[in-house]
mmCIF file of C-alpha atoms in Angstrom:
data_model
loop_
_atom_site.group_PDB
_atom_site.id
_atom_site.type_symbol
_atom_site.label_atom_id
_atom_site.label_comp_id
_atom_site.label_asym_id
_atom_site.label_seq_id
_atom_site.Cartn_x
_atom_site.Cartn_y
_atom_site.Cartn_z
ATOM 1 C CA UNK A 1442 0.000 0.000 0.000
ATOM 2 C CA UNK A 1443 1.538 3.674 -0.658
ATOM 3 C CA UNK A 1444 2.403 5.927 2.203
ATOM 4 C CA UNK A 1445 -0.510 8.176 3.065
ATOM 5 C CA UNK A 1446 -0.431 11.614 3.577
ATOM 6 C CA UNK A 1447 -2.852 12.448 6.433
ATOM 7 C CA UNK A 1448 -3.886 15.824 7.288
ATOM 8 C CA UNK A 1449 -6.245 16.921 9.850
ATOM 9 C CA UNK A 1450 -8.647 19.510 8.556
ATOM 10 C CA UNK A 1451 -10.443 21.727 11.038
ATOM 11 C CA UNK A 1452 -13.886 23.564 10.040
ATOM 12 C CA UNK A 1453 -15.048 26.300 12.816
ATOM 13 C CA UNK A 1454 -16.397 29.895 12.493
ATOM 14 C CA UNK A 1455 -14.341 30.922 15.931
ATOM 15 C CA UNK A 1456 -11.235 31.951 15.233
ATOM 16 C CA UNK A 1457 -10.291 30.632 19.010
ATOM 17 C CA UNK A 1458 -11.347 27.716 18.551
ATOM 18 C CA UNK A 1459 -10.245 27.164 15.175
ATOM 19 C CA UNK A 1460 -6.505 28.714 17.030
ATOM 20 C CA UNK A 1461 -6.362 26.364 19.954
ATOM 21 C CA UNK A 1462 -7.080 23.243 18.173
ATOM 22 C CA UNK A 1463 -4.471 24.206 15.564
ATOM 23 C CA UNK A 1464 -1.984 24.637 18.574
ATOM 24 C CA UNK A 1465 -2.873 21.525 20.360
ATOM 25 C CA UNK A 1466 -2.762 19.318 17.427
ATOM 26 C CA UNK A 1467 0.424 20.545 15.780
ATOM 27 C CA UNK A 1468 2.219 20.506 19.190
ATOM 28 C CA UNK A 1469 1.176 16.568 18.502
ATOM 29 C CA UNK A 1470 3.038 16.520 15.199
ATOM 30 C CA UNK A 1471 -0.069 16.283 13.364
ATOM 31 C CA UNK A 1472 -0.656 18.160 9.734
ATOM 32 C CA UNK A 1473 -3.420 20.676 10.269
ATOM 33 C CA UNK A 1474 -5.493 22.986 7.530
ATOM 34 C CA UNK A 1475 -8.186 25.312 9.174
ATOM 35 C CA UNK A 1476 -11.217 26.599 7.396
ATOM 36 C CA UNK A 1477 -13.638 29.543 9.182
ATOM 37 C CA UNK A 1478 -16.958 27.744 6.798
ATOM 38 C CA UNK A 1479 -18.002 25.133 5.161
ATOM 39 C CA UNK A 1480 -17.744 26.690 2.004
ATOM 40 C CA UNK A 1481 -14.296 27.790 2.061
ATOM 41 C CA UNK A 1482 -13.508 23.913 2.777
ATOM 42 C CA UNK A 1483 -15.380 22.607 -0.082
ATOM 43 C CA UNK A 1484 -13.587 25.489 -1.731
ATOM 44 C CA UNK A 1485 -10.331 23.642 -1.437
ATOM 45 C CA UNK A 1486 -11.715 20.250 -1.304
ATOM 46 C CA UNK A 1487 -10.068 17.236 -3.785
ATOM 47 C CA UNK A 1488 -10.655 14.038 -4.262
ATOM 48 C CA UNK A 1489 -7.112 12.710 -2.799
ATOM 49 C CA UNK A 1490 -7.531 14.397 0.703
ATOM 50 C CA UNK A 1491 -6.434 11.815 3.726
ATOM 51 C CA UNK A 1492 -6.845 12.141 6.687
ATOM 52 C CA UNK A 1493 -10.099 13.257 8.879
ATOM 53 C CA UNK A 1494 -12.261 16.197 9.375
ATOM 54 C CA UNK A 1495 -12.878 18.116 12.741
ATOM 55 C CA UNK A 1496 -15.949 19.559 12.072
ATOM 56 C CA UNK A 1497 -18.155 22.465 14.239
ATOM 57 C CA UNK A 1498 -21.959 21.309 14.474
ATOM 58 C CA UNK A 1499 -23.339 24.926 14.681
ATOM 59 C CA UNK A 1500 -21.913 27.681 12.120
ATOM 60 C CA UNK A 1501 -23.471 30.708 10.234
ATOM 61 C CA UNK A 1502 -24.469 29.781 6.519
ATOM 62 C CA UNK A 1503 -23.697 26.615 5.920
ATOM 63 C CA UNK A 1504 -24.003 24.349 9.155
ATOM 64 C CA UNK A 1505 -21.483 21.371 10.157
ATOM 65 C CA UNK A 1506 -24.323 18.989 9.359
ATOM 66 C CA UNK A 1507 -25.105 20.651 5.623
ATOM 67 C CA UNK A 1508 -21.594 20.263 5.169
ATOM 68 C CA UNK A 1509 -21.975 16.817 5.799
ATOM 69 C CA UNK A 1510 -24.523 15.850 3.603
ATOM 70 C CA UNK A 1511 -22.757 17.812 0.450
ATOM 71 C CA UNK A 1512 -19.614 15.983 1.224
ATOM 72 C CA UNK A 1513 -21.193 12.683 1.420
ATOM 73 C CA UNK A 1514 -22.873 13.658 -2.021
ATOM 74 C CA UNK A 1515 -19.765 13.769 -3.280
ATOM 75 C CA UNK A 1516 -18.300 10.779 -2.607
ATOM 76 C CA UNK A 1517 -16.067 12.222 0.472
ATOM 77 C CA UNK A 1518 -14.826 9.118 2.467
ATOM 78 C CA UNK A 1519 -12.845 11.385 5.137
ATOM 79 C CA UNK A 1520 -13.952 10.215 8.673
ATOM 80 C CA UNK A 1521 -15.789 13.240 10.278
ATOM 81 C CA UNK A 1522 -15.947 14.076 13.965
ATOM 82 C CA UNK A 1523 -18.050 16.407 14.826
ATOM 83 C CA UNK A 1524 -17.757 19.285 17.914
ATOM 84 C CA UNK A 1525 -21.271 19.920 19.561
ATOM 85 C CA UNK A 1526 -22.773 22.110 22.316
ATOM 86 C CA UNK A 1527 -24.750 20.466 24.713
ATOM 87 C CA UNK A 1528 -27.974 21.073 22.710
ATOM 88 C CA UNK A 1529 -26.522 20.213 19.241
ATOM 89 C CA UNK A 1530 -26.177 16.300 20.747
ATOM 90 C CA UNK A 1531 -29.208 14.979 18.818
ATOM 91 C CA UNK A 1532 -27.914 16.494 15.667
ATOM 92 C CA UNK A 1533 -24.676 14.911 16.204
ATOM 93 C CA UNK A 1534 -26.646 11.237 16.818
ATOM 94 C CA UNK A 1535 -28.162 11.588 13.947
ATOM 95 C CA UNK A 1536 -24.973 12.538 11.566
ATOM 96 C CA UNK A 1537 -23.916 8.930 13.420
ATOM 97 C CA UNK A 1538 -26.484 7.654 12.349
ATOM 98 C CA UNK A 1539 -25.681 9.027 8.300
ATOM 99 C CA UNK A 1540 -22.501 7.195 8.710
ATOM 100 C CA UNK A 1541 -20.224 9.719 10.780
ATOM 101 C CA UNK A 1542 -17.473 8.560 12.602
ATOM 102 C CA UNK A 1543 -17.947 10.488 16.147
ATOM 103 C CA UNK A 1544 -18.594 13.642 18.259
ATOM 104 C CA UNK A 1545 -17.011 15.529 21.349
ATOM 105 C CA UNK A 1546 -18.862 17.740 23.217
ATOM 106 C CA UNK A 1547 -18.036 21.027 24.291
ATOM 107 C CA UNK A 1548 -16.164 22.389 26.484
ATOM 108 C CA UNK A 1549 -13.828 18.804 25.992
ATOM 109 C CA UNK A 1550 -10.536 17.531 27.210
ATOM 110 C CA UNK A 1551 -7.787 17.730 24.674
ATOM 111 C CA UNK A 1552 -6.610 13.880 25.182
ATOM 112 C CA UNK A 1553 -10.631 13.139 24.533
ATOM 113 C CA UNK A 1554 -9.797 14.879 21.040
ATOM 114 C CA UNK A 1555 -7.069 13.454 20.669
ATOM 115 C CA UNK A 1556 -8.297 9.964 21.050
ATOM 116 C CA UNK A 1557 -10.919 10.399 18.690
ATOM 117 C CA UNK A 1558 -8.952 11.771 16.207
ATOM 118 C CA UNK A 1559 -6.247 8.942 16.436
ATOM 119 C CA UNK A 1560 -9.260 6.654 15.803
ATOM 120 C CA UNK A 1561 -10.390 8.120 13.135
ATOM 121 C CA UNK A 1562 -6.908 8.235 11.305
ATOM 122 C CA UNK A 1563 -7.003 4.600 11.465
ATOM 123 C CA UNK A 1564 -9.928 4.378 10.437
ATOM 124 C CA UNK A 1565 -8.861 6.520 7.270
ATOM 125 C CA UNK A 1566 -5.846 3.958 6.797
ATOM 126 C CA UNK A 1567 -8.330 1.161 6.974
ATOM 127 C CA UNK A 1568 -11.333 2.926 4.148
ATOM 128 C CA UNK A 1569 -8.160 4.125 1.420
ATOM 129 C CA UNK A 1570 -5.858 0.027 1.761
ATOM 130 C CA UNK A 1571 -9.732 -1.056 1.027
ATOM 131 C CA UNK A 1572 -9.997 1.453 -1.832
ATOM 132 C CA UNK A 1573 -6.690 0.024 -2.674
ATOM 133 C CA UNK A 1574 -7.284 -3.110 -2.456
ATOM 134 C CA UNK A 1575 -10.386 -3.372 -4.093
ATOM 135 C CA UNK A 1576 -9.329 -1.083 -7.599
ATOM 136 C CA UNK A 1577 -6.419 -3.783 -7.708
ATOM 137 C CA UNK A 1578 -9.030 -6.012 -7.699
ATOM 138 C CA UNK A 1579 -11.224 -4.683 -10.709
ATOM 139 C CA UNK A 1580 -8.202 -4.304 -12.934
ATOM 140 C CA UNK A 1581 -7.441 -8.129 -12.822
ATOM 141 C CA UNK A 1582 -11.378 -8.498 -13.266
ATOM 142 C CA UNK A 1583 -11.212 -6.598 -16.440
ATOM 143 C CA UNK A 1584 -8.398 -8.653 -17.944
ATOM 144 C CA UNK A 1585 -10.841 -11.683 -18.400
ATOM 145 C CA UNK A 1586 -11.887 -12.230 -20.996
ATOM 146 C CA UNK A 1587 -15.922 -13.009 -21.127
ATOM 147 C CA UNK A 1588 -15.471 -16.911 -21.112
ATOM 148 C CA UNK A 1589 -13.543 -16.474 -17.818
ATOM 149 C CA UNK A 1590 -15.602 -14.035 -16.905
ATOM 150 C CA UNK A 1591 -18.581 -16.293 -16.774
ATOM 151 C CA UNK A 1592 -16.871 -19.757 -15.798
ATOM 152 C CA UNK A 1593 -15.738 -17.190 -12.405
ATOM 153 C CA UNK A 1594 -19.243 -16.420 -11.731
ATOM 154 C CA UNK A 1595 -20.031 -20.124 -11.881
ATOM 155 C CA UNK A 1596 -17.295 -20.793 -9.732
ATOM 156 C CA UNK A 1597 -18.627 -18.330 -6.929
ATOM 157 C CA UNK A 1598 -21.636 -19.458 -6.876
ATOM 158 C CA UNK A 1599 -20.379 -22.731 -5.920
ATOM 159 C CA UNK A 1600 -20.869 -24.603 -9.041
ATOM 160 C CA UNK A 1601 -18.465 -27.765 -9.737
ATOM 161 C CA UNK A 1602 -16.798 -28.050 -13.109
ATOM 162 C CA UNK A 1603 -18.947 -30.675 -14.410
ATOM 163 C CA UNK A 1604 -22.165 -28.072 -13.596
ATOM 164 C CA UNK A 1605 -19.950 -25.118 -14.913
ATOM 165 C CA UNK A 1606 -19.287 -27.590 -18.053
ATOM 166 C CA UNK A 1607 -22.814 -28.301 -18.878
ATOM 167 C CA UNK A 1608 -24.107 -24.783 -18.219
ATOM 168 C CA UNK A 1609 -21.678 -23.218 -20.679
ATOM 169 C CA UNK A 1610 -21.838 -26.468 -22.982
ATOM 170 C CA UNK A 1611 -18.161 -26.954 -22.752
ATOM 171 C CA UNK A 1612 -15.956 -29.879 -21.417
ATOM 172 C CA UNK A 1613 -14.396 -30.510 -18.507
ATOM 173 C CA UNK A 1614 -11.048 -30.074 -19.739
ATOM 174 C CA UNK A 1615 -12.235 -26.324 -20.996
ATOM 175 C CA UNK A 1616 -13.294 -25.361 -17.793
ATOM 176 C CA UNK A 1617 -10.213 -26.511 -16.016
ATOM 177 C CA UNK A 1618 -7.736 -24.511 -18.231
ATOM 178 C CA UNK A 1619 -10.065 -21.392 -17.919
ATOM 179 C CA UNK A 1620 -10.170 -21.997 -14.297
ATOM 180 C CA UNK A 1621 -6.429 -21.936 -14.547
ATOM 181 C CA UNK A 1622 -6.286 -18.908 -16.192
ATOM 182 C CA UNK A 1623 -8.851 -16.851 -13.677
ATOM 183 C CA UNK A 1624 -6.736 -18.053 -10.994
ATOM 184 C CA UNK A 1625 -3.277 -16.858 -12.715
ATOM 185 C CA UNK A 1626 -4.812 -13.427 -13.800
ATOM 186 C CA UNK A 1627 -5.921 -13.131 -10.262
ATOM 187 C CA UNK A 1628 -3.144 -13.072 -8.374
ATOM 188 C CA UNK A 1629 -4.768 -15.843 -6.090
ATOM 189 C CA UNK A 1630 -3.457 -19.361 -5.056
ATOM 190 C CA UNK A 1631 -6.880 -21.278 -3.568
ATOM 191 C CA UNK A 1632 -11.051 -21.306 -4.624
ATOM 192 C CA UNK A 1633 -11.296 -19.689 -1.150
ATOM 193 C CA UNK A 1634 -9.244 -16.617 -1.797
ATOM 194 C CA UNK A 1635 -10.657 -16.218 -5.432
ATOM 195 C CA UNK A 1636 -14.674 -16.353 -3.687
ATOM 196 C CA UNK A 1637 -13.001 -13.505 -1.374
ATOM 197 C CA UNK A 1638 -11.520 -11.648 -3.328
ATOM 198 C CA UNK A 1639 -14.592 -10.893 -5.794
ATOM 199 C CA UNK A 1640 -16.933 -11.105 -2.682
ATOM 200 C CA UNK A 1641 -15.252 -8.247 -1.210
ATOM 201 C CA UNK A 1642 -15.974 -5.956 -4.233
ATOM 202 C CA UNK A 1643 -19.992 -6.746 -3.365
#
């Protein structure tokens, strides 16, 4: 897997805020961008960004949570914690619910930050060796050819090669060497890790 870049990018309309968390997490060795709104992140949003996204629940214009939901309409796979007040908390359950990683509550304790945000990385690492993993995984699909195309679908849904042989109105032998083949192009030694391996991508 390549080296990732991970930045942590902080969206909050107070400039305090925005200041001490800045402080607190470069003092940690982190990488750190700050944004005062939503828009000016999306402004310098891209695709490639790593890392996760510190996010303020309750801003002027464009809210944490609106935010959110035009990042995840985008395709945006950056973990997101979001900072509440104590009356923003059912917001925040329900971004949880949308598929956001966590919350803190204000006023919090740094190493509570810090935690979260060091789960959340890892969790970042996890989501782009997937990513990874499963584009290396679609570029050996797409150098079968359709015969081994359709002899691999036969094979993961558990059909033997006598089935696979009358299905396709082939013999035996046929099968066999195409079998071959899928496994070479592949990249995979056993049935079990070929039935992963396009499992995974469903």
């Amino acid at each position: 897997m390549s080296e990732i870049q991970q930045s942590i990018y902080v969206v909050d309309d107070d400039d305090a805020m925005r200041d001490s968390m800045s402080w607190l997490l470069e003092g940690e060795g982190y990488r750190v961008a700050c944004y005062s709104s939503g828009g000016e992140f999306l402004a310098a949003r891209h695709a490639e960004m790593r890392g996760c996204l510190v996010l303020d629940v309750r801003m002027p214009e464009m809210s944490g949570l609106e935010l959110y939901e035009k990042l995840a309409a985008l395709g945006s796979k950056l973990p997101v914690i979001f900072v509440t007040g104590h009356g923003d908390v059912p917001m925040a359950v329900a971004a949880l619910q949308r598929g956001a990683c966590d919350f803190i509550e204000k006023p919090f304790h740094n190493q509570d930050l810090l935690s979260r945000i060091s789960r959340a990385l890892e969790l970042d690492r996890q989501n782009c060796a997937r990513r990874e993993r499963d584009d290396a995984i679609s570029s050996r699909l797409e150098q079968l050819t359709q015969r081994e195309r359709e002899v691999l679908n036969l094979v993961v849904a558990g059909k033997l090669n006598k089935q696979i042989a009358d299905t396709l109105e082939i013999s035996m032998k046929t099968v066999e060497a195409h079998r071959a083949r899928v496994m070479d192009k592949m990249g995979v030694r056993t049935l079990a890790e070929l039935v992963r391996a396009v499992m995974q991508l469903n």
